[in-house]
Coordinates of C-alpha atoms in Angstrom, one line a residue:
M1 CA 74.9 -16.7 -21.5
R2 CA 77.4 -15.1 -19.6
K3 CA 78.0 -17.7 -16.2
S4 CA 78.9 -15.5 -13.1
I5 CA 80.6 -16.4 -9.5
I6 CA 77.1 -15.4 -7.9
G7 CA 74.4 -17.3 -9.6
V8 CA 77.4 -20.2 -9.5
L9 CA 77.0 -20.1 -5.4
C10 CA 73.3 -19.7 -5.6
M11 CA 72.9 -22.9 -7.2
A12 CA 75.2 -24.5 -4.8
V13 CA 73.6 -23.5 -1.8
L14 CA 69.8 -24.4 -3.6
L15 CA 70.7 -28.2 -4.0
A16 CA 72.5 -28.2 -0.6
A17 CA 69.7 -30.6 0.3
N18 CA 68.6 -33.3 2.9
A19 CA 67.3 -36.5 1.4
C20 CA 64.7 -36.9 4.5
A21 CA 60.7 -35.7 3.3
V22 CA 60.1 -34.4 6.6
R23 CA 63.2 -32.3 9.2
S24 CA 61.7 -30.6 12.3
S25 CA 62.8 -28.5 14.9
A26 CA 59.2 -28.4 15.6
P27 CA 57.4 -30.0 18.4
V28 CA 55.4 -33.4 16.9
T29 CA 53.3 -33.3 20.0
E30 CA 49.9 -31.7 19.6
Q31 CA 50.4 -28.1 20.5
T32 CA 48.2 -25.9 22.5
G33 CA 45.4 -24.0 20.5
E34 CA 46.2 -23.4 17.2
P35 CA 49.4 -23.5 14.6
R36 CA 50.7 -20.8 13.8
I37 CA 52.4 -21.5 10.9
I38 CA 54.7 -20.0 8.3
S39 CA 55.8 -21.2 4.5
T40 CA 58.9 -19.6 3.2
S41 CA 57.3 -21.7 0.1
A42 CA 55.1 -21.2 -2.8
P43 CA 54.9 -24.7 -3.4
L44 CA 54.2 -25.3 0.2
C45 CA 51.5 -23.0 -0.1
T46 CA 50.1 -24.3 -2.6
I47 CA 50.5 -28.3 -0.2
L48 CA 49.4 -26.5 3.0
D49 CA 46.0 -25.7 1.6
K50 CA 44.7 -28.9 0.5
L51 CA 46.0 -30.2 3.8
D52 CA 43.6 -27.0 4.5
L53 CA 45.8 -25.5 6.9
D54 CA 45.9 -21.7 8.1
L55 CA 49.2 -19.9 7.5
V56 CA 50.7 -16.5 9.6
G57 CA 53.2 -16.0 7.3
I58 CA 53.9 -16.7 3.3
P59 CA 56.3 -15.6 0.8
D60 CA 57.3 -12.6 -1.2
T61 CA 56.6 -14.4 -4.7
A62 CA 56.2 -14.7 -8.5
F63 CA 54.8 -17.7 -8.2
A64 CA 50.8 -18.3 -8.3
I65 CA 49.6 -18.7 -4.1
P66 CA 46.8 -20.0 -2.8
E67 CA 43.1 -17.6 -2.8
R68 CA 42.9 -18.1 0.8
Y69 CA 46.8 -17.1 1.8
K70 CA 45.4 -13.3 0.1
N71 CA 45.9 -11.6 3.1
V72 CA 47.7 -13.4 4.5
K73 CA 51.6 -11.2 6.1
I74 CA 54.6 -11.8 3.1
V75 CA 57.5 -12.6 5.4
G76 CA 60.5 -11.5 2.8
A77 CA 62.0 -13.7 -0.5
P78 CA 62.2 -17.8 -0.3
M79 CA 66.0 -17.7 -0.3
T80 CA 66.4 -14.0 1.7
P81 CA 62.8 -14.0 4.5
D82 CA 63.0 -11.0 6.8
F83 CA 64.0 -13.0 10.1
E84 CA 62.9 -10.0 12.6
I85 CA 60.0 -10.7 10.8
V86 CA 59.3 -14.1 11.1
K87 CA 60.1 -13.4 15.1
A88 CA 57.6 -11.9 14.8
L89 CA 54.5 -13.4 13.8
N90 CA 55.4 -16.0 17.1
P91 CA 55.1 -18.8 14.2
T92 CA 54.7 -22.8 16.3
D93 CA 56.9 -23.8 12.3
V94 CA 58.0 -21.9 9.5
L95 CA 58.5 -24.6 6.6
S96 CA 60.8 -24.1 4.6
P97 CA 62.3 -26.6 1.0
N98 CA 65.0 -28.9 2.5
A99 CA 67.5 -27.2 -0.3
L100 CA 67.6 -24.6 1.5
Q101 CA 68.3 -26.1 4.3
Q102 CA 71.6 -25.4 5.3
D103 CA 71.2 -22.1 4.8
L104 CA 68.3 -20.8 6.5
Q105 CA 68.6 -23.9 9.3
P106 CA 71.3 -21.2 11.4
H107 CA 68.8 -18.2 10.9
Y108 CA 66.1 -19.6 12.7
Q109 CA 67.7 -21.4 15.9
R110 CA 69.0 -17.8 15.6
I111 CA 66.3 -16.0 16.6
G112 CA 64.2 -19.3 18.5
V113 CA 61.6 -20.0 15.9
P114 CA 60.9 -23.8 15.4
S115 CA 61.2 -24.9 12.1
T116 CA 60.5 -28.2 9.3
F117 CA 62.2 -28.3 6.4
V118 CA 59.5 -30.3 3.9
N119 CA 61.7 -32.8 0.6
L120 CA 60.5 -30.9 -2.8
L121 CA 63.9 -32.6 -4.1
S122 CA 61.2 -35.3 -6.8
L123 CA 57.6 -36.4 -6.6
D124 CA 58.1 -38.7 -4.1
G125 CA 59.9 -36.4 -1.6
M126 CA 57.0 -34.5 -1.7
F127 CA 54.3 -36.8 -1.1
R128 CA 56.4 -38.1 1.6
S129 CA 56.7 -35.3 2.7
I130 CA 52.9 -34.2 2.8
D131 CA 52.1 -37.4 4.1
G132 CA 53.9 -36.5 7.2
L133 CA 52.6 -32.7 7.1
G134 CA 49.0 -35.1 7.6
K135 CA 50.2 -36.9 10.5
K136 CA 52.2 -33.8 12.0
Y137 CA 48.8 -31.4 11.8
D138 CA 45.6 -33.9 12.0
R139 CA 45.4 -33.7 8.3
Q140 CA 45.7 -37.2 6.9
K141 CA 42.3 -38.1 5.9
Q142 CA 43.1 -34.9 3.0
A143 CA 47.0 -35.9 2.3
D144 CA 45.5 -40.0 1.9
A145 CA 43.2 -38.3 -0.8
L146 CA 46.8 -36.2 -2.3
I147 CA 48.8 -39.5 -1.9
S148 CA 45.8 -41.8 -3.6
E149 CA 44.8 -39.1 -6.3
Y150 CA 48.6 -39.5 -6.8
R151 CA 49.5 -43.2 -7.0
T152 CA 46.5 -43.3 -9.5
F153 CA 47.4 -40.5 -11.6
M154 CA 50.9 -42.4 -12.2
D155 CA 49.3 -45.9 -12.4
A156 CA 47.8 -45.0 -15.5
Y157 CA 50.8 -42.2 -17.3
A158 CA 52.8 -45.3 -16.6
S159 CA 51.1 -47.5 -18.8
S160 CA 50.5 -44.8 -21.4
V161 CA 53.8 -44.2 -22.2
Q162 CA 54.9 -47.7 -21.9
G163 CA 57.0 -49.1 -24.8
K164 CA 57.6 -46.1 -26.5
D165 CA 60.1 -45.3 -28.4
K166 CA 62.7 -43.2 -26.0
P167 CA 63.9 -39.9 -26.9
S168 CA 67.5 -38.3 -25.7
V169 CA 66.7 -35.2 -23.8
L170 CA 68.9 -32.3 -22.6
I171 CA 67.6 -30.0 -19.8
L172 CA 68.4 -26.3 -20.2
F173 CA 67.6 -24.7 -16.6
G174 CA 68.4 -21.1 -16.7
L175 CA 68.7 -18.4 -14.4
P176 CA 69.8 -14.7 -14.3
G177 CA 72.8 -14.5 -16.1
M178 CA 73.7 -18.7 -17.0
Y179 CA 72.4 -21.5 -17.8
M180 CA 73.6 -25.0 -16.2
I181 CA 72.5 -28.5 -17.3
A182 CA 69.4 -30.1 -15.5
T183 CA 70.5 -34.3 -14.7
E184 CA 67.4 -36.9 -13.9
H185 CA 68.6 -35.9 -10.2
S186 CA 66.3 -32.0 -10.6
Y187 CA 63.3 -31.4 -10.0
V188 CA 62.5 -31.0 -13.8
G189 CA 65.1 -34.2 -14.7
S190 CA 62.9 -36.1 -12.7
L191 CA 59.8 -35.7 -14.0
V192 CA 61.8 -36.1 -17.3
K193 CA 63.1 -38.8 -16.3
L194 CA 58.6 -40.1 -15.2
A195 CA 57.6 -39.6 -19.1
G196 CA 59.8 -41.9 -20.4
G197 CA 62.6 -39.4 -21.7
V198 CA 66.5 -40.8 -21.2
N199 CA 69.0 -37.7 -19.6
V200 CA 71.8 -37.1 -22.4
F201 CA 73.6 -36.3 -19.0
D202 CA 74.1 -39.7 -16.8
D203 CA 76.0 -37.5 -13.3
P204 CA 74.8 -37.7 -9.6
E205 CA 74.6 -34.1 -9.6
A206 CA 71.5 -32.6 -9.9
L207 CA 72.7 -29.7 -11.8
L208 CA 75.7 -29.4 -14.0
S209 CA 77.9 -26.3 -16.0
V210 CA 79.2 -27.7 -18.9
N211 CA 80.3 -25.7 -22.4
T212 CA 78.0 -25.8 -25.6
E213 CA 81.3 -28.2 -27.2
E214 CA 80.4 -30.8 -25.3
L215 CA 76.5 -30.3 -25.6
I216 CA 76.4 -30.7 -29.7
K217 CA 79.3 -34.3 -28.7
R218 CA 75.6 -35.9 -26.7
D219 CA 73.1 -34.7 -29.7
P220 CA 69.8 -35.4 -28.3
D221 CA 66.5 -35.3 -30.6
I222 CA 64.9 -32.8 -27.5
I223 CA 66.5 -29.4 -26.0
L224 CA 64.2 -28.6 -23.0
R225 CA 64.4 -24.4 -21.8
T226 CA 63.1 -24.0 -17.9
S227 CA 63.9 -21.2 -15.8
H228 CA 64.4 -20.9 -11.8
A229 CA 63.1 -17.0 -11.7
L230 CA 62.2 -14.6 -13.8
P231 CA 61.2 -15.9 -16.3
E232 CA 60.6 -13.7 -18.7
A233 CA 64.1 -12.5 -18.7
V234 CA 65.4 -16.1 -18.7
M235 CA 63.8 -16.9 -21.8
A236 CA 64.4 -14.0 -23.4
A237 CA 67.8 -14.7 -22.9
F238 CA 67.9 -17.8 -24.5
E239 CA 66.3 -16.8 -27.8
Q240 CA 69.8 -14.8 -28.1
E241 CA 71.9 -17.2 -26.9
F242 CA 70.4 -20.0 -29.4
R243 CA 69.9 -16.7 -32.0
D244 CA 73.4 -15.4 -32.3
N245 CA 75.3 -18.3 -31.3
D246 CA 76.8 -20.1 -34.3
I247 CA 77.4 -23.2 -32.6
W248 CA 73.1 -24.1 -32.0
R249 CA 72.4 -24.5 -35.4
H250 CA 74.4 -27.9 -35.5
F251 CA 71.9 -29.2 -32.8
R252 CA 70.0 -31.3 -34.2
A253 CA 66.9 -31.0 -32.2
V254 CA 67.6 -27.3 -33.3
Q255 CA 67.4 -28.1 -37.1
E256 CA 64.1 -30.4 -36.7
E257 CA 63.2 -27.7 -34.3
R258 CA 62.4 -29.8 -31.7
V259 CA 64.0 -26.3 -28.6
F260 CA 60.5 -25.9 -26.5
D261 CA 59.8 -24.1 -23.7
L262 CA 58.3 -25.1 -20.7
S263 CA 57.1 -22.6 -17.5
N264 CA 59.3 -22.4 -14.4
Q265 CA 55.6 -22.9 -12.9
I266 CA 55.1 -25.7 -13.0
F267 CA 58.9 -26.6 -13.6
G268 CA 60.9 -25.6 -11.9
M269 CA 63.3 -26.1 -8.6
S270 CA 60.9 -27.4 -6.5
A271 CA 58.3 -30.4 -6.7
N272 CA 54.8 -29.0 -7.0
L273 CA 51.0 -30.6 -6.9
N274 CA 51.2 -29.1 -10.9
Y275 CA 52.8 -32.2 -12.0
Q276 CA 50.0 -34.1 -13.8
E277 CA 50.0 -30.8 -16.2
G278 CA 53.7 -31.2 -16.3
L279 CA 53.7 -34.9 -16.7
N280 CA 51.1 -34.4 -19.8
Q281 CA 52.5 -31.9 -21.5
L282 CA 56.2 -33.9 -21.8
R283 CA 53.9 -36.9 -22.7
E284 CA 53.3 -34.5 -26.5
I285 CA 56.9 -33.4 -26.4
L286 CA 58.7 -35.6 -26.3
Y287 CA 56.3 -38.5 -28.7
E288 CA 54.1 -35.9 -30.4
Q289 CA 55.1 -37.7 -34.0
D290 CA 54.2 -41.5 -32.5

């Protein structure tokens, strides 16, 4: 796949993330009347639905949006919302992933709307954010139920993979025109780590640009492929890359047919409430021969 400067800049924006669970310019105290909340993220819409919160604005996205929001005003793409529409909706809070804070916050400040940036970089960050949103919007009961379900699932899941041989994994994260290497500091990489997989790239960055000659030196047991956007085009490009670039034939994982494609609805850029399905899929992939 041909790398592009536009794609690299896009990823730089996505990874300019703040580590806090929730950073907000919206008042934490109880507001007069019903809150007017805009969500610019599909995973956030799902979370807010589980917290039983109504929205006045949602993103234009290919990702699934809860049915309760089907008639809600669309405010534009997650990375580039229409700020005139956002302002016209007179929101009391605009919720966005904190991976986009550096890019979006100046615009929210410019149009004078309060905003909250939610940590969706990992499961732990997401559930700390859910707790914070539950407190902020008097939805602690709903938040506690989600957190309790998460802890119960993770306790059982950790026991189910304990003691298994840990396979080495290479994760390819595709974008239109390019792909990058996802480390354990990416969301998909963090799920692989929780499942017991060992990432062949130990690096503090979430995504890396690495040539194929370096990749083959790592000799992964398994190769995983996923995408950020336009999954059909990206996965077709992966197929062409693996078919036309002879170097992939030298990978043991390719020879042993241990290359797996993952849905970006579950294994995308942001943490989401599909984590149970994702971790169960990874357990089957990583330990299919057990």
